[in-house]
Amino acid sequence: MPHLPNMSVPAEDFDDFRKMTLLSMEEICRDIFKENQHRIKIKKEAVAVRNLVNIFHTTLQISNEKGFQTMSLRDLSRVSGLSMGALYSYFSSKDELLEMIQNQGRRITLKILSQRIRAGDAPSVQLQTAIRTHLYLTEVLQPWFYFSYMEAKNLKKTHRKKAIESDLVTEEIIREILEKGAEKGEFRVDHPMLTAAVIKAMLQDWYLKRWKYSGRKIPVQAYADFIIEFVEALVLRKSSESSR
Amino acid sequence: MPHLPNMSVPAEDFDDFRKMTLLSMEEICRDIFKENQHRIKIKKEAVAVRNLVNIFHTTLQISNEKGFQTMSLRDLSRVSGLSMGALYSYFSSKDELLEMIQNQGRRITLKILSQRIRAGDAPSVQLQTAIRTHLYLTEVLQPWFYFSYMEAKNLKKTHRKKAIESDLVTEEIIREILEKGAEKGEFRVDHPMLTAAVIKAMLQDWYLKRWKYSGRKIPVQAYADFIIEFVEALVLRKSSESSR
DNA sequence: AAAAATAAAACGAGCGCTCGTTTTTTATTG
DNA sequence: CAATAAAAAACGAGCGCTCGTTTTATTTTT
């Protein structure tokens, strides 16, 4: 059991997040159903949602193990228990399945971050909130985020562009917070863009290397605390503490 | 053009690295040829090396664009200009091609890091060297490192284990440097393992998001300088500079 | 002359996808 | 309420194609 970062943050913070955001596989699939009526041939919402949960859960499971391209629809059929024909009631091609999954995450990330970052807060509070929220979000939806990251290369060009833009949204948010903090004299940030990009990398490592942190028994709160500490060491430096 | 990090480091440092390490596609393929005589049917080294360069270059190019599984051997044949029959003179299965590529990088990383990190140096110098060396190395061999990261899931279980171990080697090296610095009272490191993991994430972002940094015209030296600054802000903190 | 590569064909397995058929669910009727 | 009909959901065999792989006579390169 590694010595954990600063544990003064209440241990229930992540559970609060979970309760407040009410993110579940079912809610996500209900949204997908509503937005994709034109491509899903099933009329009954309850039936559709139930099977979409199954389909996406199974797709993420298999794909995150061996890759979306390596997974065949026969794999998906066998593991999900749905026939080949039934699968095609929910999407009309394997590519479409990919797009449906990739389209999630984007709106969720932006939505949750926007909700939780309050405009009136001090930049230092906003920065902590941004970091913590992103990590908690990716903790709840780890398979989705992992999939989106690893399978982005399978997207057609137009959709790949959207994925890239989405990737940059979080960075933008962080960059803006950093810049505002610098303007107010709270932060020392020489390169907001680069700093935001590197912070993003720290956040992504959590869901990309989930096996590693899980194996080391590091809870998401501890990781969040540590990243905040790391980042604040940089941006809250005093002038005389320049490393060079 | 973004305002760049501390440019007091001589601009030729990366070029020096390049000259000193003599890493080239050709040298790598020569090593591969020598280590794989049993599976490569070509007897003449010059011929074999030339074609291995072609095969690997093409494989990395296509795979890094759309994935190893998505790339077919007919794709590889067409783009490389080698016939299907000729390809099978160099590897006996698509899986073997994968392994040959994945086996690179590991020994190179360990070798170059070991060479460049001198035991007698102060921990702060070692830390800078480790960070800089890793980044320069992945700059020279970006397609290899990117491939290794993204395609690790295609490996069979035994090889995947090796890939994971290899992933942890760099972290180990960094962790040891941090711990030594802490013992000597040079560094303030509460969680060497976690710190090393996050530093690794910063290093990996360079080669995983090459398009982003390239698009922003950030040279590897500038990135290295920035990461060093970021990390030193944490480990070189004074006691009173605790962020909380 | 030996080595390397080509070009073409072929194999068997599996792929994404389609479509006729069957089953289940729901609505209607007596 | 039970029986029937209609709608919805699901099934699964098979299509056309591609895949990784192998083989061989011939050509090209060293």
Short mmCIF file of N, CA and C (backbone and C1' of nucleotides) in Angstrom, two decimals, chain A residues 51 54-55 58 73-84 86-87, chain D residues 10-12:
data_model
loop_
_atom_site.label_atom_id
_atom_site.label_comp_id
_atom_site.label_asym_id
_atom_site.label_seq_id
_atom_site.Cartn_x
_atom_site.Cartn_y
_atom_site.Cartn_z
N ASN A 51 -30.89 -3.38 -24.75
CA ASN A 51 -29.96 -4.02 -25.67
C ASN A 51 -28.76 -3.13 -26.02
N ASN A 54 -26.23 -3.57 -23.42
CA ASN A 54 -25.54 -4.84 -23.67
C ASN A 54 -24.51 -4.70 -24.79
N ILE A 55 -24.95 -4.12 -25.88
CA ILE A 55 -24.07 -3.98 -27.05
C ILE A 55 -22.84 -3.13 -26.73
N THR A 58 -20.48 -4.73 -24.13
CA THR A 58 -19.72 -5.83 -24.71
C THR A 58 -18.68 -5.32 -25.70
N LEU A 73 -17.85 -8.88 -35.58
CA LEU A 73 -19.24 -8.80 -35.14
C LEU A 73 -19.75 -10.17 -34.67
N ARG A 74 -19.09 -11.22 -35.12
CA ARG A 74 -19.43 -12.54 -34.58
C ARG A 74 -18.99 -12.69 -33.13
N ASP A 75 -17.85 -12.09 -32.83
CA ASP A 75 -17.41 -12.02 -31.42
C ASP A 75 -18.49 -11.31 -30.61
N LEU A 76 -18.86 -10.12 -31.12
CA LEU A 76 -19.85 -9.30 -30.41
C LEU A 76 -21.16 -10.05 -30.27
N SER A 77 -21.57 -10.73 -31.34
CA SER A 77 -22.80 -11.49 -31.33
C SER A 77 -22.76 -12.59 -30.27
N ARG A 78 -21.68 -13.32 -30.26
CA ARG A 78 -21.55 -14.45 -29.36
C ARG A 78 -21.52 -14.01 -27.89
N VAL A 79 -20.71 -13.00 -27.63
CA VAL A 79 -20.54 -12.59 -26.23
C VAL A 79 -21.78 -11.84 -25.72
N SER A 80 -22.41 -11.07 -26.59
CA SER A 80 -23.59 -10.31 -26.15
C SER A 80 -24.84 -11.19 -26.09
N GLY A 81 -24.82 -12.27 -26.84
CA GLY A 81 -26.00 -13.13 -26.88
C GLY A 81 -27.04 -12.68 -27.89
N LEU A 82 -26.72 -11.64 -28.65
CA LEU A 82 -27.64 -11.19 -29.70
C LEU A 82 -27.19 -11.74 -31.05
N SER A 83 -28.15 -12.03 -31.92
CA SER A 83 -27.80 -12.58 -33.24
C SER A 83 -27.23 -11.50 -34.13
N MET A 84 -26.63 -11.93 -35.22
CA MET A 84 -26.08 -10.99 -36.19
C MET A 84 -27.17 -10.05 -36.71
N ALA A 86 -29.98 -9.23 -35.31
CA ALA A 86 -30.46 -8.32 -34.27
C ALA A 86 -29.51 -7.15 -34.11
N LEU A 87 -28.21 -7.42 -34.15
CA LEU A 87 -27.24 -6.33 -34.05
C LEU A 87 -27.51 -5.24 -35.09
P DA D 10 -34.70 -7.49 -29.69
"O5'" DA D 10 -34.39 -8.84 -30.46
"C5'" DA D 10 -35.09 -10.03 -30.08
"C4'" DA D 10 -34.79 -11.12 -31.06
"C3'" DA D 10 -33.30 -11.30 -31.39
"O3'" DA D 10 -32.89 -12.52 -30.81
"C1'" DA D 10 -34.70 -11.49 -33.33
P DC D 11 -31.43 -13.11 -31.08
"O5'" DC D 11 -31.72 -14.10 -32.28
"C5'" DC D 11 -32.79 -15.04 -32.16
"C4'" DC D 11 -32.88 -15.84 -33.43
"C3'" DC D 11 -31.54 -16.42 -33.86
"O3'" DC D 11 -31.69 -17.83 -33.96
"C1'" DC D 11 -32.64 -15.33 -35.69
P DG D 12 -30.43 -18.80 -33.75
"O5'" DG D 12 -29.96 -19.05 -35.27
"C5'" DG D 12 -30.87 -19.61 -36.19
"C4'" DG D 12 -30.32 -19.48 -37.57
"C3'" DG D 12 -28.81 -19.74 -37.67
"O3'" DG D 12 -28.58 -20.35 -38.92
"C1'" DG D 12 -29.25 -17.65 -38.54
#
